[in-house]
Amino acid sequence: MDKITQSMNLCNFFFFISPTKPSLTLTTRSLKCSSSPPTSHQLKLADSLQLQTLNILEWPSVCNQLSAFTSTTMGSSAARHGQVVIGRSPQESRRLLDQTSAAFALHLPPDFSGVEDVSEVVESAVSGQLLSIREICAVKRTLRSARALFEELEKIGEQSERYYPLLEILQNCNFLTELEQKIDYCIDSKFLVILDRASEDLEIIRLERKSNMDDLDTLLKDTSTKIYQAGGIDKPLVTKRRSRMCVGVKASHKSLLPNGVVLDVSSSGATYFTEPRDAVDLNNMEVRLSNAERAEEQAILGLLTSEIAQSGSDIKYLLDKVLEVDLAIARAAYARWMNGKCPVISSGGFENDGLSINIEGIQHPLLLETSLGSLTGHATSKSGNSIMWCEENGVMGQSLTFPVPVDIKVEHETRVVVISGPNTGGKTASIKTLGVASIMLKAGMFLPARNHPTLPWFDFILADIGDSQSLEQSLSTFSGHLSRICKMLEVTTKQSLILIDEIGSGTDPSEGVALSTSILEYLKDKVNLAVTTTHYADLSLLKKKDSQYENAAMEFSLQTLQPTYRILWGSTGESNALNIAKSIGFDEKVVVRAETWVKRLMPDKAEKRRGLLYQSLMEEKNRLEVQANRAERIYSNVMDLYNEIKEEANDLPKCEAALKAKEAQRTRKEIVTMKSQLETIVKEYEAKIATAGIDQLTTLLKESESAISSLIEAHCYTEESSATEAEASSLSVKLGDQVIVRELGNKLATIVEPPGTDGTTLVQYGKIRIRANLSGMRVVQSSSDTAPTPNSQSQIKKQGQRIKSLKNLSEVKNSEEIVYGPAVQTSKNTVDLRGMRVEEASHNLNLALSTFRPGSVLFIIHGMGTGVVKESALQMLKKHPRVLKFEQESPTNYGCTVAYIK
């Protein structure tokens, strides 16, 4: 088995380049082999070639563009260092594209604010280092923000299944809610201090220290006041020196503090800072309690650090998934910026008109930045989640003059494409664009092209473009190219894309042609597609011998003597070296002498015939393009009209069914209403007859019969309604009248033809024209027709009778009330907020309201005090969606509010 087949296991290898190297994310696929696994040499060679190819195709610059659209520091850093995931298989690339499509459909991007890169903090915790309060709070903020991001995506996912690929990323993540709550319980993130409730020992120590400091402060203030009154100091002075509290006294009056300890002296020597003898024990106690408090705080931080270290793998996994969401959103924003289209991965079949690659109007993303504006401003100005989520950029609806869009169309049977044409004509840029587009598809990015770009999934994308000369390795330009091509042949597979610029150049033309032909013949049977550029006309002749070859030429305008940068598929191009030299400004004598040599080397007739043939082909091409554009416009108009008619036709049964359902519902409501009204009349009659005398029975019976008659008259079918139908059947309309057509689902239409003798007329609704019966139409009265018609007067009279008959009938209300149990206070249904700050009390109350079961009663003890906690609690109860009502404190329930949970 040859060397290429034996190395087919390289296609499943994937890795991230280390940040110490040029940071690129590579997809190295091993060649699948049935006999032997890939050797270490093959793996190393594949890594090296992929790294070089991504640099050649300027993939790091594309990733740098993407970094401008990220929302987190993790995403920005990963994109700027080229650590963007590239699909390891067609399935993974499709998954990345689905994520981008789901993000592209969002109206606004999700909120990433609060997400921080805490990977280094987690590493420090795992290695045993004690984390600071600030670092622990950063972990808590990140966990809370990640959970909020998931909840936001869940809410969006409820709207449509198309957002599920984004939600799926965070679906199985552990958000470590318990760890977040522990940190929140122990540390005040706003002021970055450990709370007293973090441990019982800490609370006791702080209480003792506060009491000791109060005693010490009182003692020193009294001592300083006595010194001041004795003239020993200008004003009472209590200060700290050498971590001990002391008082100031003049040097001349130091005798006022006998046995005092002098801790410090002022710079002038006039003031002694002395610790009174009575304060020594209190200061010693302060030092001991301070050290004990610090030790207890370190113990609490140690416990939290241990918790973070134990959850280190979960936190890192969560950060990776948040980064994946961020990059998906960034890819969608990047697609919006360049008006990208979602690519389609083509299979081996013959769909898509038999084309393996069908890309229309693609533009290189790095060149687009010149036309659409620089991204550096967006990259430096963004913060948090304020990414550039714009509508499609200026590409839509207008054609950019730069870069020139190119079409790439390759059939399924084609294995080698030979592109010829003039220098500076765009050959190299075109194959670079194809290479970048293939990598973007694997990375789940949209392509800056038109319609629906289609191309295969390539496991290897290898390129030999540019100067491969190396003085260090003693390689000339030619040998450098050959060395790289030789290495590429070792790792290629049947799913590979090979890009070679100026194959066989740099040596004798005859030997270069022979070597190039042999290399292309070898690649034809070993790769999915090989694309090469050349100036050798003989390579363009290979298509005549083998259908697996295809030719393409870069267009050159003979009128302007300038390249147009468009690809002519199926054509062969000339180098046009003399024309280019003339346009650049070469001496005319040099150009004329060169033309003379060309004429000696090329028969006159062949040259003339070739020029005329090229000109006629260009004219025919232009004529066909005009006809194709015209046919495309006609087809587009026909399809628009067809789709509009189809939509209207589909709506007609729905409208009919909706009208029937609405009328049936209205009829049922009238029956229920009439039944209720009749029952009310009967009940009133029975109630009155029970207390009425015999002489009043006749009067009551007449009143009841009259009410029932009025009710029946208001709901029964009268001659007025039949008269209305008769008027509709004899409807008189004229050309241009606006009518409501029942056959169109009561849509507004226009009379476009006088009524016929058969009782029908032609109406137009949008672009649809149908013939409808006059009996199913109703004329829309203009604003000037304000005179009431007999029909309208009868309708008003009928409505008035109905209102009169229903005037004295009562309305029936249906209400549902939640039945609550007895309001008995226990420890389980009580939340005590006394002694808490407002923020802490609000958090605990909100947690209790959210967790209590529906239909329960909650007792909230807020006490009196300053009333701040009570006011905050009442405000929350008024606004909380789960609180049905609440009862404030009473003489029997002082300092407590009772809330009823929905």
mmCIF file of N, CA, C and O in Angstrom, residues 193-277:
data_model
loop_
_atom_site.group_PDB
_atom_site.id
_atom_site.type_symbol
_atom_site.label_atom_id
_atom_site.label_comp_id
_atom_site.label_asym_id
_atom_site.label_seq_id
_atom_site.Cartn_x
_atom_site.Cartn_y
_atom_site.Cartn_z
ATOM 1 N N VAL A 193 -15.852 42.725 52.453
ATOM 2 C CA VAL A 193 -15.552 42.394 53.842
ATOM 3 C C VAL A 193 -16.251 41.089 54.191
ATOM 4 O O VAL A 193 -17.293 40.746 53.616
ATOM 5 N N ILE A 194 -15.646 40.364 55.148
ATOM 6 C CA ILE A 194 -16.258 39.131 55.632
ATOM 7 C C ILE A 194 -17.319 39.494 56.670
ATOM 8 O O ILE A 194 -17.068 40.281 57.587
ATOM 9 N N LEU A 195 -18.496 38.920 56.548
ATOM 10 C CA LEU A 195 -19.616 39.251 57.424
ATOM 11 C C LEU A 195 -19.491 38.520 58.759
ATOM 12 O O LEU A 195 -18.876 37.442 58.852
ATOM 13 N N ASP A 196 -20.106 39.101 59.803
ATOM 14 C CA ASP A 196 -20.069 38.495 61.136
ATOM 15 C C ASP A 196 -20.689 37.107 61.137
ATOM 16 O O ASP A 196 -20.248 36.201 61.857
ATOM 17 N N ARG A 197 -21.703 36.886 60.302
ATOM 18 C CA ARG A 197 -22.427 35.618 60.324
ATOM 19 C C ARG A 197 -21.647 34.484 59.663
ATOM 20 O O ARG A 197 -22.102 33.340 59.628
ATOM 21 N N ALA A 198 -20.481 34.796 59.122
ATOM 22 C CA ALA A 198 -19.694 33.765 58.446
ATOM 23 C C ALA A 198 -19.346 32.629 59.409
ATOM 24 O O ALA A 198 -19.253 31.466 58.987
ATOM 25 N N SER A 199 -19.114 32.945 60.691
ATOM 26 C CA SER A 199 -18.880 31.900 61.693
ATOM 27 C C SER A 199 -19.236 32.443 63.067
ATOM 28 O O SER A 199 -19.179 33.656 63.316
ATOM 29 N N GLU A 200 -19.576 31.555 63.964
ATOM 30 C CA GLU A 200 -19.934 31.966 65.328
ATOM 31 C C GLU A 200 -18.728 32.560 66.044
ATOM 32 O O GLU A 200 -18.844 33.555 66.774
ATOM 33 N N ASP A 201 -17.536 31.950 65.859
ATOM 34 C CA ASP A 201 -16.333 32.454 66.527
ATOM 35 C C ASP A 201 -16.019 33.870 66.082
ATOM 36 O O ASP A 201 -15.648 34.720 66.908
ATOM 37 N N LEU A 202 -16.178 34.123 64.770
ATOM 38 C CA LEU A 202 -15.884 35.463 64.278
ATOM 39 C C LEU A 202 -16.845 36.486 64.870
ATOM 40 O O LEU A 202 -16.445 37.595 65.247
ATOM 41 N N GLU A 203 -18.101 36.111 64.993
ATOM 42 C CA GLU A 203 -19.087 37.028 65.558
ATOM 43 C C GLU A 203 -18.767 37.329 67.027
ATOM 44 O O GLU A 203 -18.828 38.482 67.473
ATOM 45 N N ILE A 204 -18.374 36.290 67.778
ATOM 46 C CA ILE A 204 -18.028 36.488 69.199
ATOM 47 C C ILE A 204 -16.788 37.356 69.328
ATOM 48 O O ILE A 204 -16.726 38.285 70.159
ATOM 49 N N ILE A 205 -15.778 37.056 68.513
ATOM 50 C CA ILE A 205 -14.527 37.841 68.577
ATOM 51 C C ILE A 205 -14.794 39.304 68.286
ATOM 52 O O ILE A 205 -14.291 40.206 68.971
ATOM 53 N N ARG A 206 -15.589 39.577 67.269
ATOM 54 C CA ARG A 206 -15.851 40.966 66.896
ATOM 55 C C ARG A 206 -16.669 41.683 67.970
ATOM 56 O O ARG A 206 -16.475 42.877 68.220
ATOM 57 N N LEU A 207 -17.594 40.953 68.605
ATOM 58 C CA LEU A 207 -18.357 41.579 69.691
ATOM 59 C C LEU A 207 -17.441 41.919 70.872
ATOM 60 O O LEU A 207 -17.534 43.010 71.451
ATOM 61 N N GLU A 208 -16.555 40.973 71.235
ATOM 62 C CA GLU A 208 -15.619 41.239 72.324
ATOM 63 C C GLU A 208 -14.670 42.379 71.981
ATOM 64 O O GLU A 208 -14.354 43.228 72.822
ATOM 65 N N ARG A 209 -14.227 42.383 70.744
ATOM 66 C CA ARG A 209 -13.298 43.446 70.342
ATOM 67 C C ARG A 209 -13.983 44.804 70.375
ATOM 68 O O ARG A 209 -13.396 45.811 70.766
ATOM 69 N N LYS A 210 -15.251 44.843 69.940
ATOM 70 C CA LYS A 210 -15.986 46.106 69.967
ATOM 71 C C LYS A 210 -16.163 46.592 71.410
ATOM 72 O O LYS A 210 -15.976 47.779 71.706
ATOM 73 N N SER A 211 -16.506 45.646 72.296
ATOM 74 C CA SER A 211 -16.673 46.035 73.705
ATOM 75 C C SER A 211 -15.347 46.525 74.297
ATOM 76 O O SER A 211 -15.302 47.535 75.019
ATOM 77 N N ASN A 212 -14.271 45.814 73.997
ATOM 78 C CA ASN A 212 -12.946 46.206 74.514
ATOM 79 C C ASN A 212 -12.529 47.566 73.974
ATOM 80 O O ASN A 212 -11.982 48.408 74.709
ATOM 81 N N MET A 213 -12.791 47.794 72.668
ATOM 82 C CA MET A 213 -12.421 49.080 72.067
ATOM 83 C C MET A 213 -13.250 50.221 72.654
ATOM 84 O O MET A 213 -12.743 51.334 72.825
ATOM 85 N N ASP A 214 -14.506 49.942 72.971
ATOM 86 C CA ASP A 214 -15.322 50.980 73.609
ATOM 87 C C ASP A 214 -14.734 51.360 74.968
ATOM 88 O O ASP A 214 -14.636 52.557 75.314
ATOM 89 N N ASP A 215 -14.344 50.340 75.743
ATOM 90 C CA ASP A 215 -13.743 50.624 77.055
ATOM 91 C C ASP A 215 -12.438 51.388 76.898
ATOM 92 O O ASP A 215 -12.163 52.361 77.625
ATOM 93 N N LEU A 216 -11.608 50.950 75.955
ATOM 94 C CA LEU A 216 -10.313 51.604 75.742
ATOM 95 C C LEU A 216 -10.495 53.031 75.269
ATOM 96 O O LEU A 216 -9.805 53.955 75.748
ATOM 97 N N ASP A 217 -11.439 53.239 74.361
ATOM 98 C CA ASP A 217 -11.679 54.583 73.838
ATOM 99 C C ASP A 217 -12.194 55.509 74.946
ATOM 100 O O ASP A 217 -11.777 56.670 75.044
ATOM 101 N N THR A 218 -13.087 54.988 75.798
ATOM 102 C CA THR A 218 -13.613 55.809 76.908
ATOM 103 C C THR A 218 -12.497 56.195 77.874
ATOM 104 O O THR A 218 -12.392 57.357 78.319
ATOM 105 N N LEU A 219 -11.636 55.220 78.200
ATOM 106 C CA LEU A 219 -10.534 55.477 79.125
ATOM 107 C C LEU A 219 -9.579 56.535 78.577
ATOM 108 O O LEU A 219 -9.204 57.490 79.283
ATOM 109 N N LEU A 220 -9.199 56.395 77.313
ATOM 110 C CA LEU A 220 -8.232 57.328 76.722
ATOM 111 C C LEU A 220 -8.830 58.718 76.561
ATOM 112 O O LEU A 220 -8.131 59.723 76.725
ATOM 113 N N LYS A 221 -10.094 58.782 76.224
ATOM 114 C CA LYS A 221 -10.729 60.102 76.092
ATOM 115 C C LYS A 221 -10.778 60.811 77.450
ATOM 116 O O LYS A 221 -10.524 62.025 77.542
ATOM 117 N N ASP A 222 -11.138 60.068 78.501
ATOM 118 C CA ASP A 222 -11.163 60.674 79.838
ATOM 119 C C ASP A 222 -9.762 61.140 80.241
ATOM 120 O O ASP A 222 -9.578 62.243 80.776
ATOM 121 N N THR A 223 -8.748 60.310 79.987
ATOM 122 C CA THR A 223 -7.368 60.664 80.346
ATOM 123 C C THR A 223 -6.905 61.886 79.572
ATOM 124 O O THR A 223 -6.286 62.813 80.135
ATOM 125 N N SER A 224 -7.218 61.906 78.262
ATOM 126 C CA SER A 224 -6.786 63.042 77.437
ATOM 127 C C SER A 224 -7.484 64.324 77.873
ATOM 128 O O SER A 224 -6.888 65.409 77.866
ATOM 129 N N THR A 225 -8.743 64.225 78.300
ATOM 130 C CA THR A 225 -9.477 65.411 78.765
ATOM 131 C C THR A 225 -8.851 65.956 80.051
ATOM 132 O O THR A 225 -8.701 67.181 80.232
ATOM 133 N N LYS A 226 -8.481 65.054 80.953
ATOM 134 C CA LYS A 226 -7.836 65.498 82.195
ATOM 135 C C LYS A 226 -6.494 66.174 81.910
ATOM 136 O O LYS A 226 -6.133 67.177 82.536
ATOM 137 N N ILE A 227 -5.732 65.604 80.959
ATOM 138 C CA ILE A 227 -4.437 66.219 80.594
ATOM 139 C C ILE A 227 -4.665 67.609 80.022
ATOM 140 O O ILE A 227 -3.936 68.572 80.318
ATOM 141 N N TYR A 228 -5.685 67.726 79.185
ATOM 142 C CA TYR A 228 -6.008 69.023 78.578
ATOM 143 C C TYR A 228 -6.399 70.036 79.663
ATOM 144 O O TYR A 228 -5.963 71.196 79.634
ATOM 145 N N GLN A 229 -7.217 69.586 80.616
ATOM 146 C CA GLN A 229 -7.638 70.501 81.688
ATOM 147 C C GLN A 229 -6.469 70.899 82.586
ATOM 148 O O GLN A 229 -6.454 71.989 83.163
ATOM 149 N N ALA A 230 -5.461 70.009 82.672
ATOM 150 C CA ALA A 230 -4.272 70.335 83.485
ATOM 151 C C ALA A 230 -3.245 71.137 82.708
ATOM 152 O O ALA A 230 -2.157 71.436 83.230
ATOM 153 N N GLY A 231 -3.536 71.447 81.454
ATOM 154 C CA GLY A 231 -2.617 72.246 80.640
ATOM 155 C C GLY A 231 -1.519 71.429 80.007
ATOM 156 O O GLY A 231 -0.532 71.979 79.489
ATOM 157 N N GLY A 232 -1.671 70.112 79.983
ATOM 158 C CA GLY A 232 -0.636 69.247 79.434
ATOM 159 C C GLY A 232 -0.722 69.070 77.926
ATOM 160 O O GLY A 232 0.153 68.429 77.324
ATOM 161 N N ILE A 233 -1.726 69.611 77.262
ATOM 162 C CA ILE A 233 -1.870 69.490 75.802
ATOM 163 C C ILE A 233 -2.786 70.605 75.343
ATOM 164 O O ILE A 233 -3.645 71.100 76.087
ATOM 165 N N ASP A 234 -2.597 71.080 74.092
ATOM 166 C CA ASP A 234 -3.422 72.178 73.566
ATOM 167 C C ASP A 234 -4.864 71.743 73.356
ATOM 168 O O ASP A 234 -5.779 72.553 73.519
ATOM 169 N N LYS A 235 -5.079 70.493 72.966
ATOM 170 C CA LYS A 235 -6.433 69.958 72.806
ATOM 171 C C LYS A 235 -6.357 68.453 73.005
ATOM 172 O O LYS A 235 -5.302 67.832 72.782
ATOM 173 N N PRO A 236 -7.437 67.833 73.457
ATOM 174 C CA PRO A 236 -7.403 66.387 73.708
ATOM 175 C C PRO A 236 -6.980 65.619 72.457
ATOM 176 O O PRO A 236 -7.464 65.884 71.352
ATOM 177 N N LEU A 237 -6.059 64.694 72.641
ATOM 178 C CA LEU A 237 -5.518 63.958 71.499
ATOM 179 C C LEU A 237 -5.438 62.475 71.847
ATOM 180 O O LEU A 237 -4.723 62.081 72.768
ATOM 181 N N VAL A 238 -6.208 61.636 71.102
ATOM 182 C CA VAL A 238 -6.155 60.175 71.207
ATOM 183 C C VAL A 238 -5.721 59.647 69.842
ATOM 184 O O VAL A 238 -6.347 59.963 68.819
ATOM 185 N N THR A 239 -4.678 58.855 69.777
ATOM 186 C CA THR A 239 -4.141 58.394 68.502
ATOM 187 C C THR A 239 -3.584 56.990 68.660
ATOM 188 O O THR A 239 -3.661 56.387 69.750
ATOM 189 N N LYS A 240 -3.007 56.439 67.576
ATOM 190 C CA LYS A 240 -2.444 55.095 67.594
ATOM 191 C C LYS A 240 -0.981 55.172 67.181
ATOM 192 O O LYS A 240 -0.645 55.792 66.158
ATOM 193 N N ARG A 241 -0.150 54.547 67.940
ATOM 194 C CA ARG A 241 1.268 54.458 67.618
ATOM 195 C C ARG A 241 1.719 53.017 67.861
ATOM 196 O O ARG A 241 1.399 52.434 68.892
ATOM 197 N N ARG A 242 2.455 52.488 66.908
ATOM 198 C CA ARG A 242 2.974 51.119 67.016
ATOM 199 C C ARG A 242 1.849 50.122 67.329
ATOM 200 O O ARG A 242 1.974 49.249 68.181
ATOM 201 N N SER A 243 0.701 50.340 66.645
ATOM 202 C CA SER A 243 -0.476 49.450 66.738
ATOM 203 C C SER A 243 -1.103 49.448 68.127
ATOM 204 O O SER A 243 -1.824 48.510 68.484
ATOM 205 N N ARG A 244 -0.825 50.501 68.925
ATOM 206 C CA ARG A 244 -1.423 50.584 70.261
ATOM 207 C C ARG A 244 -2.021 51.974 70.433
ATOM 208 O O ARG A 244 -1.462 52.976 69.956
ATOM 209 N N MET A 245 -3.135 52.034 71.117
ATOM 210 C CA MET A 245 -3.817 53.299 71.344
ATOM 211 C C MET A 245 -3.104 54.049 72.483
ATOM 212 O O MET A 245 -2.705 53.456 73.500
ATOM 213 N N CYS A 246 -2.969 55.389 72.307
ATOM 214 C CA CYS A 246 -2.269 56.205 73.295
ATOM 215 C C CYS A 246 -2.820 57.631 73.259
ATOM 216 O O CYS A 246 -3.706 57.941 72.451
ATOM 217 N N VAL A 247 -2.293 58.490 74.166
ATOM 218 C CA VAL A 247 -2.709 59.893 74.210
ATOM 219 C C VAL A 247 -1.463 60.774 74.048
ATOM 220 O O VAL A 247 -0.328 60.340 74.285
ATOM 221 N N GLY A 248 -1.717 62.002 73.610
ATOM 222 C CA GLY A 248 -0.619 62.957 73.469
ATOM 223 C C GLY A 248 -0.488 63.839 74.714
ATOM 224 O O GLY A 248 -1.494 64.266 75.289
ATOM 225 N N VAL A 249 0.756 64.129 75.101
ATOM 226 C CA VAL A 249 1.017 64.992 76.261
ATOM 227 C C VAL A 249 2.312 65.763 75.993
ATOM 228 O O VAL A 249 3.234 65.248 75.366
ATOM 229 N N LYS A 250 2.334 67.001 76.444
ATOM 230 C CA LYS A 250 3.541 67.805 76.257
ATOM 231 C C LYS A 250 4.700 67.196 77.054
ATOM 232 O O LYS A 250 4.514 66.593 78.111
ATOM 233 N N ALA A 251 5.895 67.367 76.486
ATOM 234 C CA ALA A 251 7.083 66.823 77.151
ATOM 235 C C ALA A 251 7.246 67.409 78.561
ATOM 236 O O ALA A 251 7.703 66.738 79.487
ATOM 237 N N SER A 252 6.830 68.678 78.703
ATOM 238 C CA SER A 252 6.984 69.344 80.005
ATOM 239 C C SER A 252 5.981 68.840 81.031
ATOM 240 O O SER A 252 6.132 69.099 82.230
ATOM 241 N N HIS A 253 4.921 68.130 80.605
ATOM 242 C CA HIS A 253 3.876 67.660 81.506
ATOM 243 C C HIS A 253 3.777 66.131 81.517
ATOM 244 O O HIS A 253 2.729 65.565 81.842
ATOM 245 N N LYS A 254 4.863 65.448 81.136
ATOM 246 C CA LYS A 254 4.773 63.990 81.081
ATOM 247 C C LYS A 254 4.569 63.373 82.467
ATOM 248 O O LYS A 254 4.165 62.212 82.590
ATOM 249 N N SER A 255 4.820 64.167 83.484
ATOM 250 C CA SER A 255 4.595 63.660 84.833
ATOM 251 C C SER A 255 3.115 63.445 85.120
ATOM 252 O O SER A 255 2.755 62.809 86.116
ATOM 253 N N LEU A 256 2.246 63.991 84.269
ATOM 254 C CA LEU A 256 0.810 63.783 84.466
ATOM 255 C C LEU A 256 0.431 62.316 84.250
ATOM 256 O O LEU A 256 -0.670 61.896 84.649
ATOM 257 N N LEU A 257 1.279 61.575 83.549
ATOM 258 C CA LEU A 257 1.014 60.154 83.309
ATOM 259 C C LEU A 257 2.131 59.326 83.950
ATOM 260 O O LEU A 257 3.048 58.843 83.267
ATOM 261 N N PRO A 258 2.113 59.183 85.237
ATOM 262 C CA PRO A 258 3.154 58.391 85.904
ATOM 263 C C PRO A 258 3.056 56.923 85.489
ATOM 264 O O PRO A 258 1.964 56.391 85.295
ATOM 265 N N ASN A 259 4.182 56.292 85.337
ATOM 266 C CA ASN A 259 4.269 54.881 84.926
ATOM 267 C C ASN A 259 3.704 54.643 83.528
ATOM 268 O O ASN A 259 3.412 53.498 83.163
ATOM 269 N N GLY A 260 3.468 55.720 82.744
ATOM 270 C CA GLY A 260 2.995 55.565 81.364
ATOM 271 C C GLY A 260 4.135 55.106 80.448
ATOM 272 O O GLY A 260 5.306 55.380 80.694
ATOM 273 N N VAL A 261 3.770 54.423 79.380
ATOM 274 C CA VAL A 261 4.761 53.914 78.422
ATOM 275 C C VAL A 261 4.802 54.855 77.231
ATOM 276 O O VAL A 261 3.785 55.063 76.551
ATOM 277 N N VAL A 262 5.978 55.468 76.967
ATOM 278 C CA VAL A 262 6.141 56.368 75.822
ATOM 279 C C VAL A 262 6.336 55.523 74.568
ATOM 280 O O VAL A 262 7.324 54.786 74.451
ATOM 281 N N LEU A 263 5.388 55.621 73.675
ATOM 282 C CA LEU A 263 5.441 54.832 72.423
ATOM 283 C C LEU A 263 6.127 55.580 71.294
ATOM 284 O O LEU A 263 6.736 54.959 70.423
ATOM 285 N N ASP A 264 6.036 56.928 71.280
ATOM 286 C CA ASP A 264 6.626 57.693 70.180
ATOM 287 C C ASP A 264 6.766 59.139 70.627
ATOM 288 O O ASP A 264 6.140 59.571 71.620
ATOM 289 N N VAL A 265 7.565 59.913 69.918
ATOM 290 C CA VAL A 265 7.787 61.332 70.186
ATOM 291 C C VAL A 265 7.610 62.075 68.880
ATOM 292 O O VAL A 265 8.000 61.591 67.812
ATOM 293 N N SER A 266 7.001 63.239 68.937
ATOM 294 C CA SER A 266 6.812 64.032 67.731
ATOM 295 C C SER A 266 8.153 64.468 67.164
ATOM 296 O O SER A 266 9.190 64.430 67.845
ATOM 297 N N SER A 267 8.150 64.898 65.909
ATOM 298 C CA SER A 267 9.397 65.284 65.240
ATOM 299 C C SER A 267 10.068 66.472 65.936
ATOM 300 O O SER A 267 11.300 66.597 65.942
ATOM 301 N N SER A 268 9.280 67.352 66.563
ATOM 302 C CA SER A 268 9.860 68.498 67.272
ATOM 303 C C SER A 268 10.292 68.138 68.696
ATOM 304 O O SER A 268 10.991 68.898 69.356
ATOM 305 N N GLY A 269 9.868 66.981 69.171
ATOM 306 C CA GLY A 269 10.206 66.558 70.523
ATOM 307 C C GLY A 269 9.346 67.194 71.590
ATOM 308 O O GLY A 269 9.556 66.955 72.784
ATOM 309 N N ALA A 270 8.362 67.984 71.176
ATOM 310 C CA ALA A 270 7.550 68.708 72.148
ATOM 311 C C ALA A 270 6.403 67.859 72.681
ATOM 312 O O ALA A 270 5.831 68.180 73.725
ATOM 313 N N THR A 271 6.034 66.796 71.966
ATOM 314 C CA THR A 271 4.879 65.993 72.360
ATOM 315 C C THR A 271 5.292 64.543 72.490
ATOM 316 O O THR A 271 5.962 63.988 71.605
ATOM 317 N N TYR A 272 4.874 63.934 73.628
ATOM 318 C CA TYR A 272 5.100 62.516 73.842
ATOM 319 C C TYR A 272 3.768 61.796 73.599
ATOM 320 O O TYR A 272 2.717 62.255 74.045
ATOM 321 N N PHE A 273 3.852 60.647 72.905
ATOM 322 C CA PHE A 273 2.667 59.806 72.702
ATOM 323 C C PHE A 273 2.792 58.645 73.677
ATOM 324 O O PHE A 273 3.589 57.720 73.478
ATOM 325 N N THR A 274 2.002 58.738 74.722
ATOM 326 C CA THR A 274 2.176 57.863 75.883
ATOM 327 C C THR A 274 0.957 56.977 76.075
ATOM 328 O O THR A 274 -0.194 57.425 75.914
ATOM 329 N N GLU A 275 1.231 55.719 76.413
ATOM 330 C CA GLU A 275 0.165 54.766 76.726
ATOM 331 C C GLU A 275 -0.015 54.745 78.245
ATOM 332 O O GLU A 275 0.893 54.350 78.993
ATOM 333 N N PRO A 276 -1.171 55.191 78.750
ATOM 334 C CA PRO A 276 -1.396 55.181 80.197
ATOM 335 C C PRO A 276 -1.288 53.771 80.765
ATOM 336 O O PRO A 276 -1.558 52.783 80.078
ATOM 337 N N ARG A 277 -0.940 53.671 82.016
ATOM 338 C CA ARG A 277 -0.764 52.375 82.651
ATOM 339 C C ARG A 277 -2.071 51.573 82.643
ATOM 340 O O ARG A 277 -2.086 50.366 82.412
#
